[in-house]
Amino acid sequence: MYSKKVMDHFMNPRNVGEMEKPDGEGEVGNPKCGDIMRMYLKIEDNVIQDAKFMTFGCGAAIASSSMATELIKGKTLEEAWKISNKAVADALEGLPPVKMHCSVLAEEAIHKAINDYRQKHDLPLWGENEKNKEDNIE
């Protein structure tokens, strides 16, 4: 059973659509369920000014994408990097255990989009382990 928040983000997704000339974009997919998520970021002065997504998948994947974009807008890249799949699921007031992989995809899409931006600006890429190591994030 999905929470009202999941249903709201599935039925009325926020920030859905492609972005022209994004500063960073990331695409992830889950071969087991077929979900594919693409996230676009507009970044100014190290702050995410706008975020959009395109997701092909189930309601939980669409809701997770929508919530993830809401959570990262206005955040610095360092703050956005630290948003975990648990934070996405919690903001949605929970996901069924069999759908938690959707929130994992959202976290991974954020990471890929941030690293795409960093790569375009000749900055070192961040790794998954840096989520909890503030002193390693440049």
CSV table of C-alpha atoms in Angstrom, one decimal:
chain,number,residue,atom,x,y,z
A,1,MET,CA,0.0,0.0,0.0
A,2,TYR,CA,1.3,3.4,-0.9
A,3,SER,CA,1.2,6.5,1.3
A,4,LYS,CA,-0.9,9.5,0.3
A,5,LYS,CA,2.4,11.4,-0.4
A,6,VAL,CA,3.6,8.7,-2.8
A,7,MET,CA,0.3,8.8,-4.6
A,8,ASP,CA,0.3,12.6,-4.8
A,9,HIS,CA,3.8,12.6,-6.3
A,10,PHE,CA,2.9,9.8,-8.7
A,11,MET,CA,-0.4,11.4,-9.8
A,12,ASN,CA,1.0,15.0,-9.8
A,13,PRO,CA,4.7,14.7,-10.3
A,14,ARG,CA,6.8,17.8,-9.7
A,15,ASN,CA,9.6,19.0,-12.0
A,16,VAL,CA,8.9,16.4,-14.7
A,17,GLY,CA,10.3,17.0,-18.2
A,18,GLU,CA,13.5,17.4,-20.1
A,19,MET,CA,15.8,20.4,-19.5
A,20,GLU,CA,17.5,22.2,-22.3
A,21,LYS,CA,21.3,22.6,-21.8
A,22,PRO,CA,21.5,21.1,-18.3
A,23,ASP,CA,24.6,21.7,-16.3
A,24,GLY,CA,24.6,18.1,-15.2
A,25,GLU,CA,22.5,15.0,-16.1
A,26,GLY,CA,22.5,11.4,-14.9
A,27,GLU,CA,20.7,8.3,-16.1
A,28,VAL,CA,20.3,5.2,-14.0
A,29,GLY,CA,18.3,2.0,-14.5
A,30,ASN,CA,17.3,-1.2,-12.7
A,31,PRO,CA,17.5,-4.2,-15.0
A,32,LYS,CA,15.3,-6.3,-12.7
A,33,CYS,CA,12.3,-4.1,-12.8
A,34,GLY,CA,12.9,-2.1,-15.9
A,35,ASP,CA,12.8,1.4,-14.3
A,36,ILE,CA,14.9,4.1,-16.0
A,37,MET,CA,15.4,7.5,-14.4
A,38,ARG,CA,17.1,10.5,-15.9
A,39,MET,CA,17.8,13.6,-13.8
A,40,TYR,CA,18.8,17.1,-15.1
A,41,LEU,CA,20.4,19.8,-13.0
A,42,LYS,CA,20.8,23.6,-13.5
A,43,ILE,CA,23.6,24.8,-11.2
A,44,GLU,CA,24.8,28.3,-10.3
A,45,ASP,CA,27.5,29.1,-7.8
A,46,ASN,CA,27.5,25.5,-6.5
A,47,VAL,CA,23.7,25.6,-5.8
A,48,ILE,CA,21.1,23.5,-7.6
A,49,GLN,CA,18.8,26.2,-9.0
A,50,ASP,CA,16.5,23.7,-10.9
A,51,ALA,CA,16.1,20.0,-11.2
A,52,LYS,CA,13.9,18.0,-13.6
A,53,PHE,CA,13.5,14.3,-14.3
A,54,MET,CA,12.2,11.9,-16.9
A,55,THR,CA,11.3,8.4,-15.5
A,56,PHE,CA,10.0,5.3,-17.2
A,57,GLY,CA,8.8,3.0,-14.6
A,58,CYS,CA,6.3,2.2,-11.8
A,59,GLY,CA,4.5,4.7,-9.6
A,60,ALA,CA,7.1,4.4,-6.9
A,61,ALA,CA,9.9,5.3,-9.3
A,62,ILE,CA,8.0,8.3,-10.6
A,63,ALA,CA,7.2,9.4,-7.0
A,64,SER,CA,10.8,8.9,-5.9
A,65,SER,CA,12.1,11.0,-8.9
A,66,SER,CA,9.6,13.7,-8.2
A,67,MET,CA,10.5,13.9,-4.5
A,68,ALA,CA,14.2,13.8,-5.1
A,69,THR,CA,14.0,16.9,-7.3
A,70,GLU,CA,12.1,18.7,-4.6
A,71,LEU,CA,14.6,17.7,-2.0
A,72,ILE,CA,17.7,18.9,-4.0
A,73,LYS,CA,16.4,22.2,-5.3
A,74,GLY,CA,18.2,25.1,-3.5
A,75,LYS,CA,20.8,22.8,-2.0
A,76,THR,CA,24.5,23.0,-2.5
A,77,LEU,CA,26.1,20.2,-4.4
A,78,GLU,CA,27.5,18.9,-1.2
A,79,GLU,CA,24.1,18.9,0.5
A,80,ALA,CA,22.4,17.3,-2.4
A,81,TRP,CA,25.1,14.5,-2.6
A,82,LYS,CA,24.2,13.5,1.0
A,83,ILE,CA,20.5,13.0,0.3
A,84,SER,CA,20.1,9.3,0.7
A,85,ASN,CA,17.5,6.9,-0.6
A,86,LYS,CA,16.2,6.7,2.9
A,87,ALA,CA,15.7,10.4,3.0
A,88,VAL,CA,13.7,10.2,-0.3
A,89,ALA,CA,11.6,7.3,1.1
A,90,ASP,CA,11.1,9.1,4.4
A,91,ALA,CA,10.0,12.3,2.6
A,92,LEU,CA,7.4,10.1,0.7
A,93,GLU,CA,6.2,8.8,4.1
A,94,GLY,CA,7.5,5.4,3.3
A,95,LEU,CA,7.8,2.9,0.4
A,96,PRO,CA,6.9,-0.8,0.5
A,97,PRO,CA,10.1,-2.9,1.0
A,98,VAL,CA,9.8,-4.3,-2.6
A,99,LYS,CA,9.8,-0.7,-3.9
A,100,MET,CA,12.8,0.7,-1.9
A,101,HIS,CA,15.0,0.2,-5.0
A,102,CYS,CA,13.1,3.1,-6.6
A,103,SER,CA,14.5,5.5,-3.9
A,104,VAL,CA,17.9,4.0,-4.5
A,105,LEU,CA,17.6,4.9,-8.2
A,106,ALA,CA,16.8,8.5,-7.2
A,107,GLU,CA,19.9,8.7,-5.0
A,108,GLU,CA,22.0,7.3,-7.8
A,109,ALA,CA,20.6,9.7,-10.4
A,110,ILE,CA,21.4,12.6,-8.2
A,111,HIS,CA,25.0,11.3,-7.8
A,112,LYS,CA,25.4,10.7,-11.6
A,113,ALA,CA,24.1,14.2,-12.4
A,114,ILE,CA,26.4,15.9,-9.9
A,115,ASN,CA,29.4,13.9,-11.2
A,116,ASP,CA,28.4,14.8,-14.7
A,117,TYR,CA,28.6,18.5,-13.8
A,118,ARG,CA,31.9,18.0,-12.0
A,119,GLN,CA,33.4,16.1,-15.0
A,120,LYS,CA,32.3,19.0,-17.3
A,121,HIS,CA,34.1,21.4,-15.1
A,122,ASP,CA,37.3,19.3,-14.7
A,123,LEU,CA,36.6,18.6,-11.1
A,124,PRO,CA,37.4,15.3,-9.4
A,125,LEU,CA,34.5,12.9,-9.3
A,126,TRP,CA,32.9,12.1,-6.0
A,127,GLY,CA,32.5,8.5,-4.9
A,128,GLU,CA,29.7,6.8,-3.1
A,129,ASN,CA,31.8,6.7,0.1
A,130,GLU,CA,32.0,10.5,0.2
A,131,LYS,CA,28.4,10.8,1.3
A,132,ASN,CA,29.5,10.6,4.9
A,133,LYS,CA,33.0,12.2,4.6
A,134,GLU,CA,32.5,16.0,4.4
A,135,ASP,CA,36.3,16.6,4.4
A,136,ASN,CA,36.7,14.6,1.1
A,137,ILE,CA,34.2,16.7,-0.8
A,138,GLU,CA,35.9,19.5,-2.7
